[in-house]
PDB file of C-alpha atoms in Angstrom:
ATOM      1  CA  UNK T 450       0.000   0.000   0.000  1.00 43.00           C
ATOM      2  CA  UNK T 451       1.456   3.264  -0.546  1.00 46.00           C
ATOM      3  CA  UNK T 452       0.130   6.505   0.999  1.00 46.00           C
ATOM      4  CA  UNK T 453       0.823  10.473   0.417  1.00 45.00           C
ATOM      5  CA  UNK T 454      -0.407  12.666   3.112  1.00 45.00           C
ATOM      6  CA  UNK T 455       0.581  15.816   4.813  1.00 44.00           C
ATOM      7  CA  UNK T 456       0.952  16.010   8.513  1.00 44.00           C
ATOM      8  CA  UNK T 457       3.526  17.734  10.708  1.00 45.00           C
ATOM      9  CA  UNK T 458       6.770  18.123   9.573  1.00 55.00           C
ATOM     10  CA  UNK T 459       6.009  15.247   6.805  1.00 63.00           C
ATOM     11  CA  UNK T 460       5.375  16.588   3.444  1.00 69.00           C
ATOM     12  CA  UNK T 461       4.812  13.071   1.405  1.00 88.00           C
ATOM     13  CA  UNK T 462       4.831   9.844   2.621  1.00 95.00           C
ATOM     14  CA  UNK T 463       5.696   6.102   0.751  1.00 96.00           C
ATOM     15  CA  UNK T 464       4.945   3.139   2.442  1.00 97.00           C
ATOM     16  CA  UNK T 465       4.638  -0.378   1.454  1.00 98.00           C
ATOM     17  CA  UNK T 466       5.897  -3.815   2.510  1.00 98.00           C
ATOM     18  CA  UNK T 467       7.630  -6.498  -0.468  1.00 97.00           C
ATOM     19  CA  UNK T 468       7.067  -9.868   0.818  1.00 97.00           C
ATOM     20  CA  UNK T 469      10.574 -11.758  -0.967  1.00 96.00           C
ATOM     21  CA  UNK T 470      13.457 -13.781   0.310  1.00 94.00           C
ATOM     22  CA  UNK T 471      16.083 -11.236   0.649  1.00 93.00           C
ATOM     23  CA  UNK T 472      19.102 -11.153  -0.765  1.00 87.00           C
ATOM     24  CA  UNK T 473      22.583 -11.676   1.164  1.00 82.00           C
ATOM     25  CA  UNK T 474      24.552 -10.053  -1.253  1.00 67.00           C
ATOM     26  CA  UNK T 475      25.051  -6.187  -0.798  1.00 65.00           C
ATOM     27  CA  UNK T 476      26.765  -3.302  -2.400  1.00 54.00           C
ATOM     28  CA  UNK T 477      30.053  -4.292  -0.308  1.00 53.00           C
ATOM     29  CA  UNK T 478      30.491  -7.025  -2.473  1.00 52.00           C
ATOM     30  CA  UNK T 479      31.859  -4.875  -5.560  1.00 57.00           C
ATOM     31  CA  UNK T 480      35.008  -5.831  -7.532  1.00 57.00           C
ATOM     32  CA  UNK T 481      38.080  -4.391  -8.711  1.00 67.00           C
ATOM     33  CA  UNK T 482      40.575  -4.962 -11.450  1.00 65.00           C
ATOM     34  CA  UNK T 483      43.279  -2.944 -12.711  1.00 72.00           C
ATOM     35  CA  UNK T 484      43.168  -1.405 -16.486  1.00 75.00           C
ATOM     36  CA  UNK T 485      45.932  -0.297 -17.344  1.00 85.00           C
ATOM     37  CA  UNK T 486      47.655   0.447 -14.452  1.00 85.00           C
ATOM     38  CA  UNK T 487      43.836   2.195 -12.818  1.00 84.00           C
ATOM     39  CA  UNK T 488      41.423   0.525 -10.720  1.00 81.00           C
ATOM     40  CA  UNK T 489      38.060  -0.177 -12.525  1.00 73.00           C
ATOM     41  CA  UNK T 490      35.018  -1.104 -10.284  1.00 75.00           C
ATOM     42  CA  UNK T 491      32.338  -3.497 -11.232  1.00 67.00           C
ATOM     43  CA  UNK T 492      29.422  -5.812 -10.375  1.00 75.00           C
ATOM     44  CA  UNK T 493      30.008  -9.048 -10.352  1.00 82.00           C
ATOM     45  CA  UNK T 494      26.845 -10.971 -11.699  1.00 84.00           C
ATOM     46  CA  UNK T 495      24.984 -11.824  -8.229  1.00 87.00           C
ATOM     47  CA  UNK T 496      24.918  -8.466  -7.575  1.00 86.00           C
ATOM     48  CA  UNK T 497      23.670  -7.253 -10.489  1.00 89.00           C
ATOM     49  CA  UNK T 498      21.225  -9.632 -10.205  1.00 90.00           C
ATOM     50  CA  UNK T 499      20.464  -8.318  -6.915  1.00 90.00           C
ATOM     51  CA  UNK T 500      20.289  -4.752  -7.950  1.00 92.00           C
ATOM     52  CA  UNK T 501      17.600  -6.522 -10.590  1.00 95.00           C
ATOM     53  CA  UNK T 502      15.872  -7.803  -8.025  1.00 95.00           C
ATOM     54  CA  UNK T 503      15.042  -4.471  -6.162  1.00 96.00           C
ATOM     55  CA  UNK T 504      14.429  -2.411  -8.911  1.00 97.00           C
ATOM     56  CA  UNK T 505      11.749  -4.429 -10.344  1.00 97.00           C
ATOM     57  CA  UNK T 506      10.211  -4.844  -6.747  1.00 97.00           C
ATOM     58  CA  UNK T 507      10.367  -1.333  -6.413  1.00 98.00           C
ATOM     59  CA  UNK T 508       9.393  -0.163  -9.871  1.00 97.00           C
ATOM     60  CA  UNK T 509       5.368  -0.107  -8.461  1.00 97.00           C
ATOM     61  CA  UNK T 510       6.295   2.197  -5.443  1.00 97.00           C
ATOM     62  CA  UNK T 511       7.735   5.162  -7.298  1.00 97.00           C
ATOM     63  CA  UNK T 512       6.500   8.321  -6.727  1.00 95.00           C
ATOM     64  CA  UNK T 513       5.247  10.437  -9.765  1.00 95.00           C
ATOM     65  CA  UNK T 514       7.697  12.882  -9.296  1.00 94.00           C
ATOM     66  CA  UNK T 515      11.500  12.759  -7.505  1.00 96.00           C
ATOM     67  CA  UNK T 516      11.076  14.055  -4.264  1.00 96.00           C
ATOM     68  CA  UNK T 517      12.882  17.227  -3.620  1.00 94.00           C
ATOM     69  CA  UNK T 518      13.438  17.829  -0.575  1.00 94.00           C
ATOM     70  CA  UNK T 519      14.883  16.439   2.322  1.00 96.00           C
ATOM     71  CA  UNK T 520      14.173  12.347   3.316  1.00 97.00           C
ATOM     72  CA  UNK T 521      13.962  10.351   5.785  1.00 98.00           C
ATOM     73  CA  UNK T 522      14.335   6.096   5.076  1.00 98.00           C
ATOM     74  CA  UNK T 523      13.409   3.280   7.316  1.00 98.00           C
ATOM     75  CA  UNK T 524      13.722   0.266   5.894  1.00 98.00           C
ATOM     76  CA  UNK T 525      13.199  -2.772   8.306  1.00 98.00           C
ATOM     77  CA  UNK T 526      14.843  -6.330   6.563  1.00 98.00           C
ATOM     78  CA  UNK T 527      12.849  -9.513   7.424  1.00 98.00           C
ATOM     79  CA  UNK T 528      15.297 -12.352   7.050  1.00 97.00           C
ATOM     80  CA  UNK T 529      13.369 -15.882   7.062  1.00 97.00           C
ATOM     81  CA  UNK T 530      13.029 -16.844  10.712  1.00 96.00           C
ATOM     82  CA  UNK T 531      14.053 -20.345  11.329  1.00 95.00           C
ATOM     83  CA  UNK T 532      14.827 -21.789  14.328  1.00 96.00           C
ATOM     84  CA  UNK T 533      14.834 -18.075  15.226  1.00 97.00           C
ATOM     85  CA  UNK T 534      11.906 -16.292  17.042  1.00 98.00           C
ATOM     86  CA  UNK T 535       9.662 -13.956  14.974  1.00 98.00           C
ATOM     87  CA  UNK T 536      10.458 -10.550  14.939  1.00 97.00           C
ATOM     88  CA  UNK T 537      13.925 -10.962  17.206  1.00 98.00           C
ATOM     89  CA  UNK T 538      16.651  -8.775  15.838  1.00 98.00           C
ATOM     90  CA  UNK T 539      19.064 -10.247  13.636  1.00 98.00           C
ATOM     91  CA  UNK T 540      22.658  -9.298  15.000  1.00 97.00           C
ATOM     92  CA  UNK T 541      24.834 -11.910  12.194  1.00 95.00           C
ATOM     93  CA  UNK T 542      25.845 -10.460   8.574  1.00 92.00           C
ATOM     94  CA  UNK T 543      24.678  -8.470   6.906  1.00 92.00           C
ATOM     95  CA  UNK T 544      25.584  -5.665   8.078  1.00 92.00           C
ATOM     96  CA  UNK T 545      22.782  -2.811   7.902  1.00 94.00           C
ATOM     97  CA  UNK T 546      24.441  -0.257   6.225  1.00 92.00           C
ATOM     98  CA  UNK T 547      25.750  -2.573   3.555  1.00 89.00           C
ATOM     99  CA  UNK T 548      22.287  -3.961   2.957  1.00 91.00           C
ATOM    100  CA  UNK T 549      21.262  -0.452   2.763  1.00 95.00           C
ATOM    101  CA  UNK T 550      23.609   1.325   0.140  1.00 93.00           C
ATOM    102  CA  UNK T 551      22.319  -1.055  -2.828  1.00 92.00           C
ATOM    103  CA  UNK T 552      18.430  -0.309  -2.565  1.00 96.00           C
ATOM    104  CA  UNK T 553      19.437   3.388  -2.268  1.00 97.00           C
ATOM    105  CA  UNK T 554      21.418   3.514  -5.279  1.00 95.00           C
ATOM    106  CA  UNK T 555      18.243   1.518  -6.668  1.00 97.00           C
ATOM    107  CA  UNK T 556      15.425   4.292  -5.254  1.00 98.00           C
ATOM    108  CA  UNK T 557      17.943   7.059  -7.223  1.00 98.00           C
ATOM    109  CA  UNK T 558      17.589   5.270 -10.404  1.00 98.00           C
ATOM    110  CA  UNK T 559      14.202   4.555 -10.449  1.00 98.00           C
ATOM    111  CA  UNK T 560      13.824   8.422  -9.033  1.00 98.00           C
ATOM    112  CA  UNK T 561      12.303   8.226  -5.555  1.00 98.00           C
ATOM    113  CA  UNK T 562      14.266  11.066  -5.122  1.00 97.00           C
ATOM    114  CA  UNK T 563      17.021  13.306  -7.101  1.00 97.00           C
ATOM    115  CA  UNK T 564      20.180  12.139  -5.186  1.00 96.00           C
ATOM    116  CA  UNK T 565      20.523   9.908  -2.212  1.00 95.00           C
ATOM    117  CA  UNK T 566      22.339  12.661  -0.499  1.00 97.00           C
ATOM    118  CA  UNK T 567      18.683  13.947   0.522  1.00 98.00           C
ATOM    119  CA  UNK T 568      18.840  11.179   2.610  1.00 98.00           C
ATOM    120  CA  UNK T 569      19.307  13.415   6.064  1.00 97.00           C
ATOM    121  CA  UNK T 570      17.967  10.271   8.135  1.00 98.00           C
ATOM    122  CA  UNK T 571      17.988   6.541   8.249  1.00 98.00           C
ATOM    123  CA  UNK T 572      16.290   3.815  10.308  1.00 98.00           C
ATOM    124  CA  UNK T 573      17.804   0.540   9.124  1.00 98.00           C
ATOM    125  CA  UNK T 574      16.749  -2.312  11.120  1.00 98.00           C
ATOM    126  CA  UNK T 575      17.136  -6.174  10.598  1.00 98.00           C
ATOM    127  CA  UNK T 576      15.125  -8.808  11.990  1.00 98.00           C
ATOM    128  CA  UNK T 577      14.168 -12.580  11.526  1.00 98.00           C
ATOM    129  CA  UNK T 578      10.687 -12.817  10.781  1.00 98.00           C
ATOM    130  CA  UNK T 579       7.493 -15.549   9.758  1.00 98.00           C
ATOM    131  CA  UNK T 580       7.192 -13.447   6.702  1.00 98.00           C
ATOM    132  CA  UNK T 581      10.308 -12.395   5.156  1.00 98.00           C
ATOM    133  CA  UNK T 582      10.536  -9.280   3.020  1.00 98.00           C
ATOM    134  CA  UNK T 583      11.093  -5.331   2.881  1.00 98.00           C
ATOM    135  CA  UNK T 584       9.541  -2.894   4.605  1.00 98.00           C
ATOM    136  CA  UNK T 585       9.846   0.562   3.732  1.00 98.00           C
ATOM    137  CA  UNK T 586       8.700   4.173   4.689  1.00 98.00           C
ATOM    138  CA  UNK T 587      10.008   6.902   2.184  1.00 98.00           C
ATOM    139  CA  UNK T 588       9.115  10.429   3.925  1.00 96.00           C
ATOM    140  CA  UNK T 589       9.972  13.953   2.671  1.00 94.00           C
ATOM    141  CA  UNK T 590      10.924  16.662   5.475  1.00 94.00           C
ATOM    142  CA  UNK T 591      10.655  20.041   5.799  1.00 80.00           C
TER     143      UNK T 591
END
């Protein structure tokens, strides 16, 4: 579900929950090689098949215009639960901020907003869960 309203200090708001397996693979994972004599960064093909993954999950959820303005990003990551109880944090790899970095270079690209560096505020959170997916709340500031 995805909702726009004003209230407070809120200007637009995105919200909507992806039920998928997530992926393990994050933005950390990049390669290098020399060219050359310079280093030249790529993707190896999980990842890119990661990045994949997100954008066409995402592609529904874009806004009709880039937000402009400030933006705030929770995202909470639902890994499958297992032996683990539901909802109980997940403290083992990956890291949040790695998980993080690949779905916001994904929201730029698709246009959620006009640079990640609006991003003034994050809520990243990890847990094991019955459902596992993405949850995430996209809110402009003032």
């Amino acid at each position: 579900m995805t909702s726009w309203q004003e209230c407070g200090k809120v200007l637009k708001m995105i919200r909507f929950f992806i039920p998928m397996r997530l992926p393990t693979k994050t933005h950390q994972e990049k390669k290098v090689r020399v060219v050359n004599g310079k280093p030249r960064f790529y993707e190896p093909a999980e990842l890119t098949a990661v990045r994949t993954k997100f954008r066409d999950a995402l592609a529904a959820y874009v806004p009709p215009h880039p937000l402009t303005g400030g933006v705030r990003l929770v995202t909470k990551w639902c890994f499958p639960r297992g032996a683990h109880s539901d909802g109980a944090y997940r403290i083992t790899k990956p890291d949040t901020d790695n998980l993080v970095k690949l779905l916001k270079d994904v929201m730029t690209d698709l246009h959620f907003w006009q640079d990640d560096a609006q991003v003034a505020s994050e809520i990243i959170e990890k847990f094991w869960a019955e459902i596992p997916g993405l949850y995430v709340v996209v809110e402009e500031l003032t």
